[in-house]
């Protein structure tokens, strides 16, 4: 039975707040995310540290739904490259999730700190994430928000594993999914085009991640003035829909053909032709010896730092606002179609209706330097730079 569901006549059994404080010491708020507050917590008996996510029920139905969804998904999964759920409590006012604590750095931080960085290092990162995603997909779970900010090293040891965090947007694929969600720069064409979608969106996002790790650049970008958010995002979405990216010189000159091949097959616009996670694992660049061991750190780091300095990669967006705007043309066109006999079907997708993107733009919220404990609702950073892991 799904988490939170009751049988007819069954009374809800809530945890007492003292059950939590008897077992854990909760520290100060580390940061506030879209739906929850993040704490560090220490088990009083073992002295082991955990991450605690607190969801306030009073914050609305979406928050309650996000908490229940994350609990449901995390209870299903057990994989070395996924942060594990350790404990769950539900009081009358809150949900508390206790998860493994990752103390390592983000991938970008790790790259910048290395004296030597090659395709083989990237291949190792992508392999671990692919294995976790293939596992999720075997359970028919779509993560829907894979991005560099959600990939961290488990600890600071030299050969630490990579772990995936943040499952509040993850969804069981019971039939194809319609509602768009995710982080703009990583969205697959079928999401931007308001088509039904499924597990292939995660593979597209992994292609974007791989592209960035090998070049230090995002595959899709626009040179529109930093303050012209609307036109910037419309142009971004058009490029995503068309798969309009390049292996441009000089950034890709030293990258192997095998790496480029894998990126291209992951970032295939037609989701039916896109590689699955398991097929990607079997690709020679991951499972064979095709990844080059040539040092590419200088070029990659230069581009990482250059993109980090660009204001447009620092902005934050209200994801819900963006998604409403992605949906808006569909609803408006559907209403018009209902009023005009013989009008075309809007479900054909944005590829057949480029004007559909006229409203599909994101609203600026703040810069990446905004206070990490801000309680601004429904905000999420989408940046290609060194920022703290955030939903």
GROMACS .gro file of C-alpha atoms in nm:
model
  391
    1UNK     CA    1   0.000   0.000   0.000
    2UNK     CA    2   0.141   0.342  -0.091
    3UNK     CA    3   0.291   0.544   0.192
    4UNK     CA    4   0.030   0.755   0.371
    5UNK     CA    5  -0.272   0.546   0.258
    6UNK     CA    6  -0.512   0.403   0.515
    7UNK     CA    7  -0.758   0.117   0.503
    8UNK     CA    8  -1.126   0.211   0.554
    9UNK     CA    9  -1.184   0.287   0.921
   10UNK     CA   10  -0.814   0.274   1.006
   11UNK     CA   11  -0.686   0.548   1.237
   12UNK     CA   12  -0.369   0.737   1.150
   13UNK     CA   13  -0.082   0.654   1.385
   14UNK     CA   14   0.152   0.953   1.411
   15UNK     CA   15   0.497   0.967   1.564
   16UNK     CA   16   0.551   1.187   1.865
   17UNK     CA   17   0.812   1.465   1.821
   18UNK     CA   18   0.990   1.325   2.126
   19UNK     CA   19   1.052   0.998   1.942
   20UNK     CA   20   1.272   1.195   1.706
   21UNK     CA   21   1.454   1.405   1.964
   22UNK     CA   22   1.510   1.100   2.186
   23UNK     CA   23   1.705   0.933   1.907
   24UNK     CA   24   1.862   1.225   1.718
   25UNK     CA   25   2.028   1.556   1.789
   26UNK     CA   26   1.914   1.797   1.519
   27UNK     CA   27   2.152   2.077   1.431
   28UNK     CA   28   2.082   2.412   1.272
   29UNK     CA   29   1.923   2.439   0.929
   30UNK     CA   30   2.191   2.387   0.665
   31UNK     CA   31   1.972   2.516   0.382
   32UNK     CA   32   1.615   2.538   0.263
   33UNK     CA   33   1.513   2.363  -0.054
   34UNK     CA   34   1.200   2.385  -0.264
   35UNK     CA   35   0.986   2.170  -0.037
   36UNK     CA   36   1.189   2.109   0.276
   37UNK     CA   37   1.452   2.221   0.524
   38UNK     CA   38   1.784   2.037   0.550
   39UNK     CA   39   1.955   1.964   0.883
   40UNK     CA   40   2.254   1.769   1.001
   41UNK     CA   41   2.148   1.507   1.254
   42UNK     CA   42   2.348   1.291   1.494
   43UNK     CA   43   2.232   0.955   1.623
   44UNK     CA   44   2.267   0.982   2.002
   45UNK     CA   45   2.360   0.616   2.041
   46UNK     CA   46   2.602   0.559   1.754
   47UNK     CA   47   2.715   0.925   1.713
   48UNK     CA   48   2.683   0.872   1.338
   49UNK     CA   49   2.587   1.176   1.130
   50UNK     CA   50   2.296   1.185   0.887
   51UNK     CA   51   2.111   1.429   0.666
   52UNK     CA   52   1.763   1.515   0.790
   53UNK     CA   53   1.498   1.656   0.556
   54UNK     CA   54   1.196   1.813   0.726
   55UNK     CA   55   0.877   1.873   0.527
   56UNK     CA   56   0.615   2.099   0.687
   57UNK     CA   57   0.261   1.982   0.616
   58UNK     CA   58   0.122   2.333   0.660
   59UNK     CA   59   0.316   2.441   0.350
   60UNK     CA   60   0.052   2.282   0.131
   61UNK     CA   61  -0.054   1.983  -0.071
   62UNK     CA   62   0.247   1.995  -0.304
   63UNK     CA   63   0.486   1.972  -0.009
   64UNK     CA   64   0.295   1.681   0.141
   65UNK     CA   65   0.289   1.508  -0.196
   66UNK     CA   66   0.663   1.564  -0.247
   67UNK     CA   67   0.740   1.414   0.095
   68UNK     CA   68   0.523   1.108   0.040
   69UNK     CA   69   0.666   1.059  -0.307
   70UNK     CA   70   1.028   1.079  -0.191
   71UNK     CA   71   0.958   0.836   0.092
   72UNK     CA   72   0.782   0.593  -0.143
   73UNK     CA   73   1.067   0.598  -0.395
   74UNK     CA   74   1.352   0.581  -0.144
   75UNK     CA   75   1.192   0.287   0.038
   76UNK     CA   76   1.204   0.097  -0.292
   77UNK     CA   77   1.571   0.149  -0.372
   78UNK     CA   78   1.897   0.010  -0.240
   79UNK     CA   79   2.204   0.079  -0.450
   80UNK     CA   80   2.562   0.180  -0.362
   81UNK     CA   81   2.540   0.492  -0.578
   82UNK     CA   82   2.213   0.620  -0.430
   83UNK     CA   83   2.193   0.790  -0.090
   84UNK     CA   84   1.994   0.551   0.126
   85UNK     CA   85   1.693   0.632   0.340
   86UNK     CA   86   1.769   0.536   0.700
   87UNK     CA   87   1.468   0.649   0.902
   88UNK     CA   88   1.124   0.806   0.849
   89UNK     CA   89   0.896   0.977   1.097
   90UNK     CA   90   0.558   1.138   1.044
   91UNK     CA   91   0.421   1.366   1.315
   92UNK     CA   92   0.095   1.557   1.293
   93UNK     CA   93   0.281   1.858   1.152
   94UNK     CA   94   0.590   1.726   0.971
   95UNK     CA   95   0.759   1.451   0.779
   96UNK     CA   96   1.119   1.372   0.879
   97UNK     CA   97   1.346   1.180   0.644
   98UNK     CA   98   1.689   1.067   0.767
   99UNK     CA   99   1.936   0.977   0.493
  100UNK     CA  100   2.299   0.884   0.459
  101UNK     CA  101   2.524   1.188   0.478
  102UNK     CA  102   2.753   1.251   0.181
  103UNK     CA  103   3.058   1.446   0.301
  104UNK     CA  104   3.248   1.459  -0.028
  105UNK     CA  105   3.269   1.733  -0.286
  106UNK     CA  106   3.070   1.805  -0.596
  107UNK     CA  107   3.215   1.677  -0.920
  108UNK     CA  108   3.324   2.022  -1.042
  109UNK     CA  109   3.509   2.089  -0.716
  110UNK     CA  110   3.684   1.754  -0.751
  111UNK     CA  111   3.793   1.830  -1.109
  112UNK     CA  112   3.930   2.172  -1.017
  113UNK     CA  113   4.132   2.021  -0.732
  114UNK     CA  114   4.296   1.752  -0.945
  115UNK     CA  115   4.641   1.783  -1.095
  116UNK     CA  116   4.539   1.544  -1.370
  117UNK     CA  117   4.197   1.489  -1.525
  118UNK     CA  118   4.118   1.273  -1.827
  119UNK     CA  119   3.836   1.105  -2.015
  120UNK     CA  120   3.895   0.799  -1.800
  121UNK     CA  121   3.804   1.002  -1.491
  122UNK     CA  122   3.484   1.119  -1.660
  123UNK     CA  123   3.410   0.764  -1.773
  124UNK     CA  124   3.438   0.647  -1.412
  125UNK     CA  125   3.188   0.912  -1.298
  126UNK     CA  126   2.942   0.841  -1.580
  127UNK     CA  127   2.967   0.464  -1.529
  128UNK     CA  128   2.869   0.490  -1.163
  129UNK     CA  129   2.577   0.719  -1.236
  130UNK     CA  130   2.466   0.503  -1.529
  131UNK     CA  131   2.465   0.193  -1.310
  132UNK     CA  132   2.244   0.369  -1.056
  133UNK     CA  133   2.012   0.496  -1.329
  134UNK     CA  134   1.992   0.152  -1.493
  135UNK     CA  135   1.893   0.014  -1.152
  136UNK     CA  136   1.623   0.281  -1.110
  137UNK     CA  137   1.493   0.215  -1.460
  138UNK     CA  138   1.474  -0.159  -1.386
  139UNK     CA  139   1.226  -0.062  -1.113
  140UNK     CA  140   1.043   0.168  -1.359
  141UNK     CA  141   1.156   0.474  -1.163
  142UNK     CA  142   1.234   0.794  -1.356
  143UNK     CA  143   1.455   1.036  -1.162
  144UNK     CA  144   1.357   1.340  -1.374
  145UNK     CA  145   1.611   1.578  -1.222
  146UNK     CA  146   1.956   1.439  -1.295
  147UNK     CA  147   2.211   1.720  -1.300
  148UNK     CA  148   2.563   1.786  -1.181
  149UNK     CA  149   2.442   1.952  -0.861
  150UNK     CA  150   2.280   1.622  -0.759
  151UNK     CA  151   2.598   1.417  -0.805
  152UNK     CA  152   2.840   1.423  -0.514
  153UNK     CA  153   3.127   1.217  -0.380
  154UNK     CA  154   3.022   1.005  -0.084
  155UNK     CA  155   3.329   1.102   0.119
  156UNK     CA  156   3.665   1.274   0.076
  157UNK     CA  157   3.872   0.959   0.029
  158UNK     CA  158   4.073   0.936  -0.292
  159UNK     CA  159   3.861   0.664  -0.450
  160UNK     CA  160   3.524   0.770  -0.313
  161UNK     CA  161   3.214   0.658  -0.497
  162UNK     CA  162   2.965   0.896  -0.660
  163UNK     CA  163   2.611   0.911  -0.519
  164UNK     CA  164   2.285   1.050  -0.657
  165UNK     CA  165   2.072   1.265  -0.430
  166UNK     CA  166   1.735   1.441  -0.447
  167UNK     CA  167   1.442   1.217  -0.537
  168UNK     CA  168   1.147   1.449  -0.476
  169UNK     CA  169   1.076   1.470  -0.852
  170UNK     CA  170   1.129   1.097  -0.913
  171UNK     CA  171   0.825   0.911  -1.040
  172UNK     CA  172   0.711   0.557  -1.101
  173UNK     CA  173   0.652   0.510  -1.471
  174UNK     CA  174   0.300   0.369  -1.470
  175UNK     CA  175   0.240   0.458  -1.831
  176UNK     CA  176   0.401   0.757  -1.998
  177UNK     CA  177   0.432   1.079  -1.797
  178UNK     CA  178   0.285   1.408  -1.915
  179UNK     CA  179   0.359   1.683  -1.661
  180UNK     CA  180   0.686   1.864  -1.739
  181UNK     CA  181   0.939   1.907  -1.461
  182UNK     CA  182   1.313   1.919  -1.409
  183UNK     CA  183   1.596   2.168  -1.453
  184UNK     CA  184   1.581   2.369  -1.778
  185UNK     CA  185   1.934   2.312  -1.910
  186UNK     CA  186   1.894   1.934  -1.872
  187UNK     CA  187   1.540   1.895  -2.011
  188UNK     CA  188   1.493   1.643  -2.290
  189UNK     CA  189   1.321   1.754  -2.613
  190UNK     CA  190   1.009   1.553  -2.537
  191UNK     CA  191   0.966   1.741  -2.207
  192UNK     CA  192   1.019   2.083  -2.365
  193UNK     CA  193   0.785   1.981  -2.649
  194UNK     CA  194   0.513   1.880  -2.402
  195UNK     CA  195   0.503   1.522  -2.525
  196UNK     CA  196   0.452   1.217  -2.309
  197UNK     CA  197   0.781   1.085  -2.180
  198UNK     CA  198   0.948   0.824  -1.963
  199UNK     CA  199   1.285   0.682  -1.866
  200UNK     CA  200   1.473   0.814  -2.173
  201UNK     CA  201   1.468   1.166  -2.022
  202UNK     CA  202   1.725   1.050  -1.766
  203UNK     CA  203   1.955   0.925  -2.041
  204UNK     CA  204   1.934   1.261  -2.219
  205UNK     CA  205   2.029   1.438  -1.894
  206UNK     CA  206   2.328   1.205  -1.858
  207UNK     CA  207   2.435   1.303  -2.209
  208UNK     CA  208   2.424   1.669  -2.103
  209UNK     CA  209   2.627   1.589  -1.791
  210UNK     CA  210   2.885   1.398  -1.994
  211UNK     CA  211   2.912   1.684  -2.245
  212UNK     CA  212   2.983   1.933  -1.965
  213UNK     CA  213   3.236   1.711  -1.790
  214UNK     CA  214   3.435   1.663  -2.111
  215UNK     CA  215   3.436   2.024  -2.231
  216UNK     CA  216   3.345   2.250  -1.939
  217UNK     CA  217   3.067   2.395  -2.157
  218UNK     CA  218   2.692   2.336  -2.165
  219UNK     CA  219   2.572   2.178  -2.491
  220UNK     CA  220   2.289   2.429  -2.527
  221UNK     CA  221   2.346   2.796  -2.463
  222UNK     CA  222   2.239   3.131  -2.600
  223UNK     CA  223   2.430   3.456  -2.629
  224UNK     CA  224   2.122   3.669  -2.559
  225UNK     CA  225   2.184   3.951  -2.312
  226UNK     CA  226   2.196   3.817  -1.957
  227UNK     CA  227   1.899   4.028  -1.848
  228UNK     CA  228   1.678   3.917  -2.138
  229UNK     CA  229   1.560   3.602  -1.962
  230UNK     CA  230   1.255   3.541  -2.180
  231UNK     CA  231   1.435   3.541  -2.515
  232UNK     CA  232   1.729   3.352  -2.367
  233UNK     CA  233   1.509   3.067  -2.253
  234UNK     CA  234   1.298   3.057  -2.568
  235UNK     CA  235   1.617   3.023  -2.772
  236UNK     CA  236   1.750   2.761  -2.531
  237UNK     CA  237   1.435   2.551  -2.566
  238UNK     CA  238   1.438   2.580  -2.946
  239UNK     CA  239   1.793   2.448  -2.952
  240UNK     CA  240   1.702   2.159  -2.723
  241UNK     CA  241   1.404   2.067  -2.944
  242UNK     CA  242   1.625   2.066  -3.252
  243UNK     CA  243   1.919   1.893  -3.082
  244UNK     CA  244   2.123   2.193  -3.192
  245UNK     CA  245   2.462   2.137  -3.029
  246UNK     CA  246   2.815   2.094  -3.166
  247UNK     CA  247   3.145   1.937  -3.072
  248UNK     CA  248   3.307   2.271  -3.135
  249UNK     CA  249   3.677   2.343  -3.165
  250UNK     CA  250   3.902   2.378  -2.974
  251UNK     CA  251   3.712   2.235  -2.677
  252UNK     CA  252   3.651   1.894  -2.835
  253UNK     CA  253   3.970   1.862  -3.039
  254UNK     CA  254   4.136   1.636  -2.782
  255UNK     CA  255   3.826   1.429  -2.704
  256UNK     CA  256   3.800   1.078  -2.850
  257UNK     CA  257   3.552   0.984  -3.122
  258UNK     CA  258   3.416   0.716  -2.890
  259UNK     CA  259   3.322   0.977  -2.628
  260UNK     CA  260   3.153   1.192  -2.893
  261UNK     CA  261   2.963   0.889  -3.018
  262UNK     CA  262   2.825   0.812  -2.674
  263UNK     CA  263   2.721   1.174  -2.615
  264UNK     CA  264   2.544   1.180  -2.953
  265UNK     CA  265   2.357   0.858  -2.883
  266UNK     CA  266   2.247   0.974  -2.540
  267UNK     CA  267   2.139   1.312  -2.677
  268UNK     CA  268   1.934   1.166  -2.961
  269UNK     CA  269   1.627   1.387  -3.012
  270UNK     CA  270   1.407   1.086  -3.091
  271UNK     CA  271   1.359   0.921  -2.754
  272UNK     CA  272   1.286   0.585  -2.921
  273UNK     CA  273   1.634   0.592  -3.078
  274UNK     CA  274   1.814   0.711  -2.764
  275UNK     CA  275   2.042   0.467  -2.581
  276UNK     CA  276   1.906   0.313  -2.264
  277UNK     CA  277   2.113   0.331  -1.947
  278UNK     CA  278   2.211  -0.035  -1.980
  279UNK     CA  279   2.309   0.009  -2.345
  280UNK     CA  280   2.523   0.306  -2.243
  281UNK     CA  281   2.698   0.096  -1.978
  282UNK     CA  282   2.787  -0.155  -2.250
  283UNK     CA  283   2.933   0.117  -2.475
  284UNK     CA  284   3.307   0.081  -2.534
  285UNK     CA  285   3.378   0.423  -2.381
  286UNK     CA  286   3.244   0.299  -2.046
  287UNK     CA  287   3.295  -0.078  -2.043
  288UNK     CA  288   3.598  -0.095  -2.272
  289UNK     CA  289   3.924   0.092  -2.307
  290UNK     CA  290   3.811   0.360  -2.551
  291UNK     CA  291   3.829   0.648  -2.302
  292UNK     CA  292   4.149   0.846  -2.349
  293UNK     CA  293   4.392   0.900  -2.060
  294UNK     CA  294   4.516   1.232  -2.204
  295UNK     CA  295   4.514   1.518  -1.953
  296UNK     CA  296   4.230   1.758  -2.044
  297UNK     CA  297   4.216   1.946  -1.715
  298UNK     CA  298   4.351   2.279  -1.840
  299UNK     CA  299   4.091   2.319  -2.114
  300UNK     CA  300   3.800   2.187  -1.908
  301UNK     CA  301   3.880   2.395  -1.601
  302UNK     CA  302   3.924   2.711  -1.807
  303UNK     CA  303   3.574   2.668  -1.948
  304UNK     CA  304   3.424   2.577  -1.611
  305UNK     CA  305   3.562   2.895  -1.460
  306UNK     CA  306   3.456   3.101  -1.762
  307UNK     CA  307   3.099   2.973  -1.748
  308UNK     CA  308   3.095   3.017  -1.372
  309UNK     CA  309   3.162   3.387  -1.425
  310UNK     CA  310   2.870   3.429  -1.664
  311UNK     CA  311   2.573   3.580  -1.488
  312UNK     CA  312   2.327   3.386  -1.698
  313UNK     CA  313   2.455   3.055  -1.559
  314UNK     CA  314   2.411   3.189  -1.205
  315UNK     CA  315   2.044   3.279  -1.221
  316UNK     CA  316   1.779   3.083  -1.036
  317UNK     CA  317   1.436   3.003  -1.172
  318UNK     CA  318   1.098   2.918  -1.034
  319UNK     CA  319   1.056   2.572  -1.179
  320UNK     CA  320   0.682   2.570  -1.126
  321UNK     CA  321   0.651   2.901  -1.309
  322UNK     CA  322   0.855   2.769  -1.600
  323UNK     CA  323   0.648   2.453  -1.617
  324UNK     CA  324   0.322   2.648  -1.611
  325UNK     CA  325   0.452   2.845  -1.906
  326UNK     CA  326   0.548   2.525  -2.083
  327UNK     CA  327   0.193   2.401  -2.029
  328UNK     CA  328   0.019   2.730  -2.101
  329UNK     CA  329   0.042   2.721  -2.482
  330UNK     CA  330  -0.104   2.371  -2.483
  331UNK     CA  331  -0.401   2.471  -2.271
  332UNK     CA  332  -0.457   2.793  -2.464
  333UNK     CA  333  -0.434   2.616  -2.798
  334UNK     CA  334  -0.661   2.338  -2.677
  335UNK     CA  335  -0.922   2.591  -2.571
  336UNK     CA  336  -0.899   2.761  -2.907
  337UNK     CA  337  -0.927   2.428  -3.085
  338UNK     CA  338  -1.243   2.347  -2.894
  339UNK     CA  339  -1.394   2.676  -3.008
  340UNK     CA  340  -1.294   2.641  -3.375
  341UNK     CA  341  -1.422   2.337  -3.568
  342UNK     CA  342  -1.148   2.159  -3.756
  343UNK     CA  343  -0.868   2.323  -3.560
  344UNK     CA  344  -0.541   2.124  -3.545
  345UNK     CA  345  -0.463   1.901  -3.248
  346UNK     CA  346  -0.220   2.079  -3.011
  347UNK     CA  347  -0.083   1.750  -2.881
  348UNK     CA  348   0.137   1.723  -3.187
  349UNK     CA  349   0.414   1.889  -2.984
  350UNK     CA  350   0.627   2.195  -3.013
  351UNK     CA  351   0.825   2.055  -3.304
  352UNK     CA  352   0.518   2.113  -3.523
  353UNK     CA  353   0.429   2.438  -3.352
  354UNK     CA  354   0.736   2.656  -3.290
  355UNK     CA  355   0.514   2.937  -3.167
  356UNK     CA  356   0.433   2.718  -2.868
  357UNK     CA  357   0.763   2.829  -2.722
  358UNK     CA  358   0.663   3.193  -2.719
  359UNK     CA  359   0.541   3.152  -2.364
  360UNK     CA  360   0.781   2.877  -2.263
  361UNK     CA  361   1.030   3.090  -2.077
  362UNK     CA  362   1.154   3.095  -1.722
  363UNK     CA  363   1.110   3.373  -1.474
  364UNK     CA  364   1.423   3.511  -1.307
  365UNK     CA  365   1.426   3.479  -0.933
  366UNK     CA  366   1.768   3.556  -0.795
  367UNK     CA  367   2.138   3.501  -0.855
  368UNK     CA  368   2.337   3.204  -0.739
  369UNK     CA  369   2.473   3.421  -0.461
  370UNK     CA  370   2.130   3.434  -0.296
  371UNK     CA  371   2.113   3.319   0.064
  372UNK     CA  372   2.112   2.940   0.075
  373UNK     CA  373   1.863   2.946   0.361
  374UNK     CA  374   1.612   3.152   0.166
  375UNK     CA  375   1.257   3.026   0.189
  376UNK     CA  376   1.161   3.154  -0.157
  377UNK     CA  377   0.910   2.888  -0.274
  378UNK     CA  378   0.967   2.663  -0.570
  379UNK     CA  379   1.311   2.789  -0.667
  380UNK     CA  380   1.590   2.579  -0.803
  381UNK     CA  381   1.930   2.677  -0.934
  382UNK     CA  382   2.031   2.564  -1.280
  383UNK     CA  383   2.392   2.654  -1.327
  384UNK     CA  384   2.699   2.507  -1.486
  385UNK     CA  385   2.941   2.599  -1.216
  386UNK     CA  386   3.054   2.527  -0.865
  387UNK     CA  387   2.754   2.564  -0.639
  388UNK     CA  388   2.625   2.369  -0.346
  389UNK     CA  389   2.411   2.065  -0.416
  390UNK     CA  390   2.056   2.183  -0.430
  391UNK     CA  391   1.727   2.046  -0.550
   0.00000   0.00000   0.00000
